[in-house]
Coordinates of C-alpha atoms and ligand atoms in Angstrom, one line a residue:
X18 CA 92.4 75.5 107.1
X19 CA 89.8 75.6 109.9
X20 CA 88.1 78.5 108.2
X21 CA 88.0 76.6 104.9
X22 CA 86.3 73.7 106.5
X23 CA 83.7 75.9 108.1
X24 CA 83.0 77.6 104.7
X25 CA 82.6 74.3 103.1
X26 CA 80.2 73.0 105.7
X27 CA 78.1 76.1 105.4
X28 CA 77.8 75.7 101.7
X29 CA 77.0 72.0 102.0
X30 CA 74.3 72.8 104.5
X31 CA 72.9 75.5 102.1
X32 CA 72.7 73.0 99.2
X33 CA 71.1 70.4 101.3
X34 CA 68.4 72.9 102.3
X35 CA 67.8 73.8 98.6
X36 CA 67.7 70.2 97.7
X37 CA 65.1 69.5 100.4
X38 CA 62.9 72.5 99.3
X39 CA 63.2 71.5 95.7
X40 CA 62.3 67.9 96.3
X41 CA 59.3 68.8 98.4
X42 CA 58.2 71.3 95.7
X43 CA 58.5 68.7 93.0
X44 CA 56.7 66.3 95.3
X45 CA 53.6 68.6 95.0
X46 CA 53.6 68.7 91.3
X47 CA 53.9 65.0 90.8
X48 CA 51.0 64.4 93.1
X49 CA 48.5 64.2 90.2
X50 CA 48.2 60.9 88.6
X51 CA 50.3 60.4 85.5
X52 CA 48.2 59.2 82.5
X53 CA 49.1 58.3 78.9
X54 CA 48.2 60.3 75.8
X55 CA 45.8 57.7 74.6
X56 CA 43.8 57.9 77.8
X57 CA 43.9 61.7 77.6
X58 CA 42.5 61.7 74.1
X59 CA 39.8 59.3 75.2
X60 CA 38.9 61.8 78.0
X61 CA 38.8 64.6 75.5
X62 CA 36.5 62.6 73.2
X63 CA 34.2 61.8 76.1
X64 CA 34.1 65.6 77.0
X65 CA 35.4 64.9 80.5
X66 CA 38.2 67.5 80.3
X67 CA 37.6 71.0 81.7
X68 CA 41.1 72.6 81.5
X69 CA 44.6 71.9 80.2
X70 CA 47.6 73.8 81.4
X71 CA 50.6 73.3 79.1
X72 CA 54.1 73.7 80.6
X73 CA 56.6 72.7 77.9
X74 CA 56.2 69.0 77.5
X75 CA 54.1 68.6 80.6
X76 CA 50.3 69.1 80.6
X77 CA 48.3 69.4 83.8
X78 CA 44.8 68.3 83.0
X79 CA 41.8 69.1 85.1
X80 CA 38.6 67.1 84.6
X81 CA 35.1 68.2 85.2
X82 CA 35.0 66.3 88.5
X83 CA 38.1 68.4 89.5
X84 CA 40.6 65.5 89.5
X85 CA 43.9 66.4 88.2
X86 CA 46.3 64.4 86.1
X87 CA 49.6 64.9 84.3
X88 CA 50.2 64.0 80.6
X89 CA 53.5 64.1 78.8
X90 CA 53.8 65.0 75.2
X91 CA 56.7 65.6 72.9
X92 CA 58.3 68.9 73.5
X93 CA 58.2 70.3 70.0
X94 CA 54.6 69.3 69.4
X95 CA 51.8 71.8 70.1
X96 CA 48.5 70.8 71.6
X97 CA 46.5 71.5 68.5
X98 CA 48.9 69.4 66.4
X99 CA 48.4 66.6 69.0
X100 CA 44.6 66.8 68.7
X101 CA 44.9 66.8 64.9
X102 CA 47.1 63.8 64.8
X103 CA 44.8 61.8 67.1
X104 CA 41.8 62.9 65.0
X105 CA 40.0 64.8 67.8
X106 CA 37.0 66.7 66.5
X107 CA 37.5 70.4 66.6
X108 CA 34.2 71.1 68.4
X109 CA 35.3 68.9 71.3
X110 CA 38.7 70.6 71.6
X111 CA 37.3 74.1 71.6
X112 CA 35.3 73.4 74.7
X113 CA 38.5 72.8 76.7
X114 CA 40.0 75.7 78.5
X115 CA 43.7 75.8 77.3
X116 CA 46.4 77.7 79.1
X117 CA 50.0 77.7 77.8
X118 CA 52.7 78.7 80.2
X119 CA 56.1 79.0 78.6
X120 CA 58.1 80.0 81.7
X121 CA 57.0 77.3 84.0
X122 CA 58.3 75.0 81.3
X123 CA 61.7 76.5 81.4
X124 CA 61.9 76.2 85.2
X125 CA 60.8 72.7 84.9
X126 CA 63.6 71.9 82.5
X127 CA 66.0 73.7 84.8
X128 CA 64.6 71.8 87.7
X129 CA 65.2 68.5 86.1
X130 CA 68.8 69.4 85.1
X131 CA 69.7 70.9 88.5
X132 CA 70.1 67.7 90.3
X133 CA 72.8 66.6 87.9
X134 CA 74.4 70.0 87.9
X135 CA 74.4 70.3 91.7
X136 CA 77.5 68.2 92.5
X137 CA 79.6 70.1 89.9
X138 CA 78.4 73.4 91.3
X139 CA 79.3 72.2 94.7
X140 CA 82.8 71.2 93.7
X141 CA 83.2 74.6 91.8
X142 CA 82.2 76.6 94.8
X143 CA 84.5 74.5 97.0
X144 CA 87.5 75.2 94.8
X145 CA 86.6 78.9 94.6
X146 CA 86.6 79.2 98.4
X147 CA 89.8 77.3 98.7
X148 CA 91.5 79.7 96.3
X149 CA 90.1 82.6 98.2
X150 CA 91.3 81.4 101.5
X151 CA 94.8 80.7 100.2
X152 CA 94.8 84.3 98.9
X153 CA 93.5 85.6 102.2
X154 CA 96.1 83.7 104.3
X155 CA 98.9 85.3 102.5
X156 CA 97.3 87.5 100.1
X157 CA 100.3 88.6 98.1
X158 CA 101.5 85.0 97.5
X159 CA 99.3 84.9 94.4
X160 CA 100.0 88.4 93.3
X161 CA 103.6 87.6 92.6
X162 CA 104.8 90.7 90.8
X163 CA 102.9 93.5 92.6
X164 CA 104.9 95.7 94.9
X165 CA 102.2 96.6 97.4
X166 CA 103.9 99.9 97.8
X167 CA 101.8 102.4 99.6
X168 CA 101.4 105.8 98.1
X169 CA 101.2 108.7 100.5
X170 CA 100.7 112.4 100.2
X171 CA 97.4 112.0 98.3
X172 CA 95.4 114.0 100.8
X173 CA 96.6 117.4 102.0
X174 CA 95.4 116.8 105.5
X175 CA 98.0 114.2 106.5
X176 CA 100.7 115.8 104.6
X177 CA 104.0 116.0 106.4
X178 CA 106.5 118.8 105.8
X179 CA 109.8 120.0 107.2
X180 CA 107.7 121.9 109.8
X181 CA 106.7 118.6 111.4
X182 CA 110.3 117.5 111.9
X183 CA 112.1 119.3 114.7
X184 CA 115.8 119.8 114.9
X185 CA 118.2 117.9 112.5
X186 CA 119.1 121.1 110.9
X187 CA 122.0 119.8 108.7
X188 CA 119.8 117.0 107.4
X189 CA 117.1 119.4 106.4
X190 CA 119.6 121.5 104.6
X191 CA 121.0 118.6 102.7
X192 CA 117.5 117.4 101.8
X193 CA 116.2 120.8 100.8
X194 CA 118.5 120.4 97.8
X195 CA 116.6 117.2 96.9
X196 CA 113.3 119.0 97.3
X197 CA 114.6 121.7 94.9
X198 CA 115.6 119.0 92.3
X199 CA 112.1 117.5 92.5
X200 CA 110.4 120.9 92.1
X201 CA 112.6 122.3 89.5
X202 CA 114.6 119.7 87.7
X203 CA 115.1 121.8 84.6
X204 CA 117.2 124.3 86.4
X205 CA 119.8 121.6 87.2
X206 CA 119.6 119.7 83.9
X207 CA 120.2 122.9 81.9
X208 CA 123.5 123.2 83.8
X209 CA 124.4 119.6 83.0
X210 CA 124.1 118.6 86.6
X211 CA 123.2 115.0 87.3
X212 CA 120.1 114.6 89.4
X213 CA 120.9 112.5 92.5
X214 CA 119.4 109.1 92.3
X215 CA 119.6 107.9 95.8
X216 CA 119.7 109.4 99.3
X217 CA 120.4 107.2 102.3
X218 CA 119.1 108.3 105.6
X219 CA 121.2 107.0 108.5
X220 CA 120.3 107.1 112.1
X221 CA 119.5 105.0 115.1
X222 CA 115.9 103.8 115.5
X223 CA 113.3 106.5 116.3
X224 CA 115.4 109.4 115.0
X225 CA 112.7 110.3 112.5
X226 CA 114.1 108.7 109.3
X227 CA 110.7 107.6 108.0
X228 CA 109.2 110.9 109.0
X229 CA 111.9 112.8 107.2
X230 CA 111.4 111.0 104.0
X231 CA 107.7 111.8 104.0
X232 CA 108.5 115.4 104.8
X233 CA 110.8 115.6 101.7
X234 CA 107.9 114.3 99.6
X235 CA 105.5 116.7 101.3
X236 CA 107.8 119.7 100.8
X237 CA 108.2 118.9 97.1
X238 CA 104.6 118.1 96.7
X239 CA 105.3 114.8 94.8
X240 CA 103.9 111.3 95.3
X241 CA 105.7 109.1 97.8
X242 CA 106.0 105.3 97.4
X243 CA 106.8 103.6 100.6
X244 CA 107.9 100.1 101.0
X245 CA 109.8 98.4 103.7
X246 CA 112.8 96.2 103.1
X247 CA 111.4 93.4 105.1
X248 CA 108.4 93.2 102.8
X249 CA 110.6 92.2 100.0
X250 CA 111.8 89.1 101.7
X251 CA 108.9 86.7 101.3
X252 CA 108.0 83.1 100.7
X253 CA 109.0 82.6 97.1
X254 CA 112.4 83.2 95.6
X255 CA 112.1 85.9 92.9
X256 CA 109.2 87.7 94.4
X257 CA 111.3 90.4 95.8
X258 CA 112.9 91.1 92.5
X259 CA 109.7 91.3 90.6
X260 CA 108.2 93.5 93.3
X261 CA 111.1 95.9 92.8
X262 CA 110.5 95.9 89.1
X263 CA 106.8 96.7 89.6
X264 CA 107.6 99.4 92.2
X265 CA 109.9 101.2 89.8
X266 CA 107.5 100.9 87.0
X267 CA 104.8 102.5 89.1
X268 CA 107.3 105.2 90.1
X269 CA 108.4 106.1 86.6
X270 CA 104.7 106.4 85.6
X271 CA 104.2 108.9 88.5
X272 CA 107.5 110.8 88.0
X273 CA 108.5 113.1 89.6
X274 CA 108.2 111.2 92.8
X275 CA 110.0 109.6 95.7
X276 CA 110.5 105.9 96.2
X277 CA 111.2 105.2 99.8
X278 CA 112.7 101.9 100.8
X279 CA 112.5 101.8 104.6
X280 CA 114.9 99.5 106.6
X281 CA 116.9 98.7 103.5
X282 CA 119.4 96.7 105.5
X283 CA 116.9 93.9 105.4
X284 CA 117.8 93.4 101.7
X285 CA 120.9 95.5 101.3
X286 CA 123.3 93.5 103.6
X287 CA 126.7 92.7 102.3
X288 CA 126.2 90.0 99.8
X289 CA 127.5 86.5 100.4
X290 CA 127.7 87.0 104.2
X291 CA 124.7 84.9 105.1
X292 CA 124.5 81.3 106.0
X293 CA 121.4 79.3 105.1
X294 CA 118.9 79.9 102.4
X295 CA 117.3 83.2 102.5
X296 CA 120.2 85.3 101.3
X297 CA 119.7 84.1 97.7
X298 CA 116.4 85.9 97.7
X299 CA 118.0 89.0 99.3
X300 CA 120.7 89.1 96.7
X301 CA 118.3 89.0 93.9
X302 CA 116.2 91.7 95.4
X303 CA 119.2 93.9 96.0
X304 CA 120.6 93.3 92.5
X305 CA 117.2 94.3 91.0
X306 CA 117.3 97.5 93.0
X307 CA 120.7 98.3 91.7
X308 CA 119.7 97.5 88.1
X309 CA 116.7 99.7 88.4
X310 CA 118.7 102.6 89.8
X311 CA 121.3 102.3 87.1
X312 CA 118.6 102.0 84.4
X313 CA 117.1 105.5 85.0
X314 CA 117.8 107.8 82.1
X315 CA 119.0 111.2 83.3
X316 CA 115.7 112.7 82.7
X317 CA 113.7 110.4 84.9
X318 CA 112.9 112.4 87.9
X319 CA 112.6 109.7 90.5
X320 CA 114.6 109.9 93.6
X321 CA 115.1 106.8 95.7
X322 CA 115.4 107.4 99.4
X323 CA 116.3 104.6 101.8
X324 CA 116.7 104.4 105.5
X325 CA 118.8 102.2 107.7
X326 CA 120.1 102.1 111.2
X327 CA 122.9 99.7 110.3
X328 CA 125.1 101.4 107.7
X329 CA 127.9 99.1 108.7
X330 CA 126.2 96.1 107.2
X331 CA 125.2 97.6 103.9
X332 CA 126.6 96.2 100.7
X333 CA 129.3 98.6 99.4
X334 CA 127.7 98.4 95.9
X335 CA 124.8 100.4 97.3
X336 CA 127.0 103.3 98.3
X337 CA 128.7 103.7 94.9
X338 CA 128.3 107.0 93.1
X339 CA 125.2 107.0 91.0
X340 CA 123.4 105.0 93.6
X341 CA 123.0 106.0 97.2
X342 CA 125.8 108.5 97.0
X343 CA 124.1 111.0 99.3
X344 CA 124.1 110.1 102.9
X345 CA 122.2 112.1 105.4
X346 CA 122.8 111.4 109.1
X347 CA 120.0 111.9 111.6
X348 CA 121.5 112.2 115.1
X349 CA 119.8 111.6 118.3
X350 CA 118.5 115.0 119.3
X351 CA 120.4 117.3 121.6
X352 CA 118.8 119.3 124.3
X353 CA 117.5 122.1 122.1
X354 CA 116.2 119.6 119.5
X355 CA 114.5 117.6 122.3
X356 CA 112.7 120.7 123.4
X357 CA 111.6 121.4 119.8
X358 CA 110.4 117.8 119.3
X359 CA 108.5 118.0 122.6
X360 CA 106.9 121.2 121.4
X361 CA 105.7 119.7 118.2
X362 CA 104.2 116.7 119.8
X363 CA 102.7 118.8 122.7
X364 CA 100.6 120.8 120.2
X365 CA 97.6 118.6 120.3
X366 CA 97.8 117.9 124.0
X367 CA 96.4 120.2 126.7
X368 CA 99.5 121.1 128.8
X369 CA 99.2 123.0 132.1
X370 CA 100.5 126.5 132.1
X371 CA 103.4 125.8 134.4
X372 CA 104.8 123.0 132.3
X373 CA 108.4 123.8 131.2
X374 CA 109.3 121.5 128.3
X375 CA 112.9 122.7 128.7
X376 CA 113.2 120.9 132.0
X377 CA 111.8 117.7 130.4
X378 CA 114.4 118.1 127.6
X379 CA 117.1 118.4 130.3
X380 CA 116.1 115.2 131.9
X381 CA 115.9 113.1 128.8
X382 CA 119.5 112.8 127.3
X383 CA 119.7 109.9 124.9
X384 CA 116.0 109.9 124.2
X385 CA 115.2 109.6 120.5
X386 CA 112.4 111.5 118.8
X387 CA 110.2 108.5 119.0
X388 CA 110.9 108.1 122.7
X389 CA 109.9 111.8 123.3
X390 CA 106.7 111.4 121.3
X391 CA 106.0 108.3 123.4
X392 CA 106.8 110.1 126.6
X393 CA 104.1 112.8 125.9
X394 CA 101.7 110.0 125.1
X395 CA 102.4 108.2 128.4
X396 CA 101.9 111.5 130.2
X397 CA 98.6 112.0 128.6
X398 CA 97.5 108.5 129.5
X399 CA 98.6 109.0 133.1
X400 CA 96.6 112.3 133.3
X401 CA 93.6 110.6 131.9
X402 CA 93.8 107.8 134.5
X403 CA 93.9 110.5 137.2
X404 CA 90.8 112.1 135.6
X405 CA 92.5 115.4 135.1
X406 CA 92.0 117.7 132.2
X407 CA 95.5 119.1 131.7
X408 CA 99.0 117.5 131.8
X409 CA 101.1 118.7 134.7
X410 CA 104.9 118.5 135.2
X411 CA 104.3 115.7 137.7
X412 CA 102.9 113.4 135.0
X413 CA 105.7 114.3 132.6
X414 CA 108.3 113.4 135.1
X415 CA 106.5 110.2 135.9
X416 CA 106.4 109.4 132.2
X417 CA 110.1 109.9 131.8
X418 CA 110.8 107.3 134.4
X419 CA 108.3 105.0 133.0
X420 CA 109.8 105.2 129.5
X421 CA 113.3 104.7 130.9
X422 CA 112.7 101.9 133.4
X423 CA 109.3 100.4 132.9
X424 CA 106.2 100.9 135.0
X425 CA 106.3 101.2 138.8
X426 CA 105.4 98.1 140.6
X427 CA 104.2 99.4 143.9
X428 CA 102.2 96.3 144.7
X429 CA 105.0 93.9 144.6
X430 CA 105.2 92.4 148.0
X431 CA 108.7 92.5 149.5
X432 CA 109.7 91.6 153.0
X433 CA 111.1 94.1 155.4
X434 CA 114.5 92.5 155.0
X435 CA 114.4 92.7 151.2
X436 CA 113.4 96.3 151.4
X437 CA 116.4 97.1 153.7
X438 CA 118.8 95.3 151.4
X439 CA 117.5 97.2 148.4
X440 CA 117.9 100.4 150.3
X441 CA 121.6 99.7 151.1
X442 CA 122.2 98.5 147.5
X443 CA 120.8 101.7 145.9
X444 CA 122.3 103.9 148.5
X445 CA 125.7 102.3 147.7
X446 CA 125.3 103.2 144.0
X447 CA 124.2 106.8 144.8
X448 CA 127.0 107.3 147.4
X449 CA 129.8 106.2 145.1
X450 CA 128.3 108.1 142.1
X451 CA 128.2 111.2 144.3
X452 CA 131.8 111.1 145.5
X453 CA 133.5 110.1 142.3
X454 CA 134.6 113.1 140.2
X455 CA 133.8 111.9 136.6
X456 CA 130.3 110.4 137.1
X457 CA 126.9 111.9 136.2
X458 CA 125.1 113.5 139.1
X459 CA 122.4 111.5 140.9
X460 CA 118.9 112.6 140.0
X461 CA 116.8 110.2 141.9
X462 CA 117.0 107.2 144.1
X463 CA 114.1 104.8 144.7
X464 CA 113.4 101.5 146.3
X465 CA 110.1 101.1 144.5
X466 CA 110.3 98.2 142.1
X467 CA 110.2 99.3 138.5
X468 CA 110.2 97.0 135.5
X469 CA 112.5 94.2 136.4
X470 CA 114.6 96.2 138.9
X471 CA 114.0 96.0 142.6
X472 CA 115.0 99.7 143.0
X473 CA 116.9 102.2 140.9
X474 CA 119.3 105.0 141.0
X475 CA 118.9 107.5 138.2
X476 CA 121.9 109.5 137.1
X477 CA 121.7 112.0 134.3
X478 CA 124.5 113.8 132.6
X479 CA 124.4 117.6 133.1
X480 CA 125.3 118.0 129.4
X481 CA 124.9 115.9 126.2
X482 CA 128.1 114.1 125.7
X483 CA 129.4 112.4 122.6
X484 CA 132.8 111.2 123.8
X485 CA 133.8 109.4 127.0
X486 CA 137.1 109.0 128.7
X487 CA 138.7 106.1 130.3
X488 CA 138.3 107.5 133.8
X489 CA 134.6 107.9 133.1
X490 CA 134.3 104.3 132.2
X491 CA 136.3 103.1 135.2
X492 CA 134.2 105.2 137.6
X493 CA 131.1 104.0 136.0
X494 CA 132.2 100.5 136.8
X495 CA 132.8 101.5 140.4
X496 CA 129.3 102.8 140.6
X497 CA 127.9 99.6 139.0
X498 CA 129.7 97.5 141.5
X499 CA 128.9 99.7 144.5
X500 CA 125.5 98.0 145.1
X501 CA 127.1 94.6 145.4
X502 CA 129.9 95.9 147.5
X503 CA 127.6 97.7 149.9
X504 CA 125.5 94.6 150.4
X505 CA 128.7 92.6 151.1
X506 CA 130.1 95.2 153.5
X507 CA 126.9 95.5 155.5
X508 CA 125.6 92.0 155.6
X509 CA 128.8 90.0 154.8
X510 CA 126.8 88.4 152.2
X511 CA 125.4 89.1 148.7
X512 CA 122.1 88.6 147.0
X513 CA 121.0 87.8 143.4
X514 CA 119.9 91.4 143.0
X515 CA 123.3 92.5 141.7
X516 CA 123.5 90.1 138.8
X517 CA 122.8 92.6 136.0
X518 CA 125.1 95.2 137.7
X519 CA 128.0 92.7 137.6
X520 CA 127.3 91.7 134.0
X521 CA 127.3 95.3 132.9
X522 CA 130.5 96.1 134.7
X523 CA 132.2 93.1 133.1
X524 CA 131.0 94.1 129.7
X525 CA 132.3 97.6 130.2
X526 CA 135.7 96.3 131.1
X527 CA 135.8 94.1 128.1
X528 CA 134.9 96.9 125.8
X529 CA 137.6 99.1 127.2
X530 CA 140.1 96.6 126.2
X531 CA 138.8 95.1 123.0
X532 CA 137.0 98.1 121.4
X533 CA 138.5 101.2 122.8
X534 CA 142.1 100.3 123.1
X535 CA 142.2 101.7 126.6
X536 CA 144.3 99.0 128.2
X537 CA 148.0 99.9 128.6
X538 CA 149.0 96.3 128.7
X539 CA 147.4 95.3 125.4
X540 CA 147.9 98.5 123.5
X541 CA 145.9 100.5 121.1
X542 CA 144.3 97.9 119.0
X543 CA 140.9 96.2 118.7
X544 CA 140.3 92.6 119.3
X545 CA 137.6 90.5 117.6
X546 CA 136.1 91.1 114.2
X547 CA 132.4 92.1 114.4
X548 CA 131.0 90.0 111.5
X549 CA 127.4 90.1 110.5
X550 CA 126.0 86.7 109.9
X551 CA 122.5 85.4 110.0
X552 CA 122.3 81.8 111.0
X553 CA 119.0 80.3 112.0
X554 CA 117.6 83.7 112.7
X555 CA 120.4 84.6 115.1
X556 CA 123.2 87.0 114.6
X557 CA 126.5 85.6 115.3
X558 CA 128.9 88.3 116.2
X559 CA 132.6 88.4 117.0
X560 CA 135.1 86.5 115.1
X561 CA 138.3 85.9 117.0
X562 CA 141.2 87.5 115.2
X563 CA 143.7 87.0 118.1
X564 CA 145.5 84.1 119.6
X565 CA 144.6 82.0 122.7
X566 CA 147.4 83.7 124.5
X567 CA 145.9 87.1 123.9
X568 CA 142.6 85.8 125.0
X569 CA 144.1 84.9 128.3
X570 CA 145.6 88.4 128.6
X571 CA 142.3 90.0 127.9
X572 CA 140.7 87.9 130.7
X573 CA 143.5 89.0 133.1
X574 CA 143.1 92.6 132.1
X575 CA 139.3 92.5 132.7
X576 CA 139.9 91.2 136.2
X577 CA 142.5 93.9 136.8
X578 CA 140.1 96.6 135.7
X579 CA 137.4 95.2 137.9
X580 CA 139.7 95.0 140.9
X581 CA 140.6 98.6 140.4
X582 CA 137.0 99.7 140.3
X583 CA 136.2 97.6 143.3
X584 CA 139.0 99.1 145.3
X585 CA 137.8 102.6 144.5
X586 CA 134.2 101.9 145.4
X587 CA 135.1 100.1 148.6
X588 CA 137.2 103.0 149.8
X589 CA 134.3 105.4 149.4
X590 CA 131.8 103.0 151.1
X591 CA 134.0 102.6 154.1
X592 CA 135.0 106.2 154.3
X593 CA 131.5 107.5 154.1
X594 CA 129.7 105.0 156.2
X595 CA 127.7 107.7 158.0
X596 CA 126.5 109.3 154.8
X597 CA 125.5 105.9 153.5
X598 CA 123.4 105.3 156.7
X599 CA 121.7 108.7 156.2
X600 CA 120.7 107.8 152.7
X601 CA 119.4 104.4 153.8
X602 CA 117.3 105.9 156.6
X603 CA 115.7 108.5 154.4
X604 CA 115.0 105.8 151.7
X605 CA 113.3 103.5 154.2
X606 CA 111.3 106.4 155.4
X607 CA 110.1 107.9 152.1
X608 CA 111.0 105.3 149.5
X609 CA 112.3 107.9 147.0
X610 CA 114.9 110.7 147.2
X611 CA 115.0 113.5 144.6
X612 CA 118.1 115.3 143.6
X613 CA 117.5 118.3 145.8
X614 CA 117.0 116.3 148.9
X615 CA 120.0 114.1 148.1
X616 CA 122.2 117.1 147.8
X617 CA 120.9 118.6 151.0
X618 CA 121.9 115.3 152.7
X619 CA 125.4 115.0 151.2
X620 CA 126.3 118.5 150.0
X621 CA 126.8 119.4 146.4
X622 CA 128.6 117.0 144.2
X623 CA 132.4 117.8 144.3
X624 CA 133.4 119.8 141.3
X625 CA 135.2 118.0 138.5
X626 CA 138.9 119.1 138.5
Ligands
ADP714 P1 112.8 105.9 112.3 O1 112.2 105.7 111.0 O2 114.0 106.7 112.3 O3 112.9 104.7 113.2 P2 110.4 107.4 112.7 O4 110.5 108.4 111.6 O5 109.5 106.3 112.5 O6 111.8 106.9 113.1 O7 110.0 108.2 114.0 C1 109.0 107.8 114.9 C2 108.2 108.9 115.5 O8 109.0 109.7 116.3 C3 107.7 109.9 114.4 O9 106.5 109.4 113.9 C4 107.6 111.2 115.2 O10 106.4 111.2 115.9 C5 108.7 111.1 116.2 N1 109.9 111.8 115.8 C6 111.1 111.3 115.6 N2 112.0 112.3 115.3 C7 111.3 113.4 115.3 C8 111.6 114.8 115.0 N3 112.9 115.2 114.7 N4 110.6 115.7 115.1 C9 109.4 115.4 115.4 N5 109.0 114.1 115.6 C10 109.9 113.2 115.6
MG715 MG1 111.4 103.9 110.3
ZN716 ZN1 122.3 97.8 141.4

């Protein structure tokens, strides 16, 4: 509204200015004396008049002594008629120099109307600007029905194809069928095959779903309409549905083409599961999508693609045959895929000759495609900050840690005592991780603050893993608790630095029991129903589907698991006190220890038996 007021004031000022100019202008013109027609005629008869300038109904009269005066006559009446009516002798009137100016007359008329018109104009302009600023503020509010879908693939230069998507081989195979449909629908229709309507891309954030959808459109060479589920959910009920209608109308006009609904879970959640108002709007939007998809006749060559990272919350109606019946899963990349993704994104960046992307891929398990793209970008920024021309291995490693843990905070002032405590804490984590058989090897220990952590111990799996055993979880808990336990063992006291370790250990224990059925006591079942509900913008999880008695048992089991993990960790810390001291000394000396140095210190990690 501040903007609106400003506009209004500017307009007001402009009009005031015009009014001032106008009034001063008209001030000039009214300067001559105003005389009646009778007097004018007398002057003509006395041969006093030198010149008459006629502007509409106004006449500016100049006398021989150069005084000026203004005379008004009737608008329709011409000067000669006037003379005739008043019986002026023709010889006398011919001596007068007469000049008739039509235009000035018009401007005069306008000038006399304008003051009346001005307030109306002002109000009109005010309303116009008000409308405009409403539109500007939430521009689509007044364009109810329009979908605002963006069309891509218009220009060849930014076209994305399968070449730009690394890895995800199975997904590409699945989708090349869709490409084939779009390119050559007749082949399939002749055989009576039904063209797939909907393809759902599933995958965690950053696995390249959006990228993949664009690549399909690029491969097929068809237009691509992109809209995000969250765009549907807007201020007015019913807008979402009419947007869907508009979007599909556009799509049918441009067939063959792809309609891509990104983040469909924003509208496609299980119906009736929401609390509060907004779900009405979502339901209508979702229903409209279903109606449109059902309404395609078999020859409409429009394929709807959608992406989500929450397939569990989708409404089952979406997944019915004839709708999104094809589901393509995009996994987080494995080591080979990670290397391939890095290669794609490294193309436009000057890498030094001795960069081995394979080693970067090894060090980044669990990274998504987006993380990897981001990593290379971070490395480029680091290199630029150092004023170098090519990206070295060093910057890439640094970028990995930055993406994982946040930026280093070397300047954080810590006391000598704090530094020592941190060293013991991290050494404890590393020590226990090293001597337990089922944990990931230690890659790096550091007591430089990073992100919110005071120090960190980086462990990386030697291979990509998709499944985990109970012993792995229990040992992981021991490692998590080791920092806390070491502090306690050395100082007989604990600090607040271990809070998040403790929380994670407790959560792991709870999951073991309630999700994975790994408790012998409580048996192979899950506890708690994970329900999706939106209430006041927050998701309420977990619904209890067990009795209070069981709840107590779960609590007891959690404590038991923790106790076990504590015992294991404690044993190692007490047994390997010398080794612990060695790690701490080295850490205090050089702040970080890399894998190689660490293994020199403690020997190779004992083989898994
Ligand atoms: P999502 O939609 O699944 O969240 P995006 O498609 O937006 O992920 O991916 C984000 C970015 O990550 C892409 O723009 C691309 O730069 C990169 N990326 C992700 N996966 C891949 C891949 N398989 N190959 C190449 N780049 C990828
Ligand atoms: Mg996306
Ligand atoms: Zn810790």
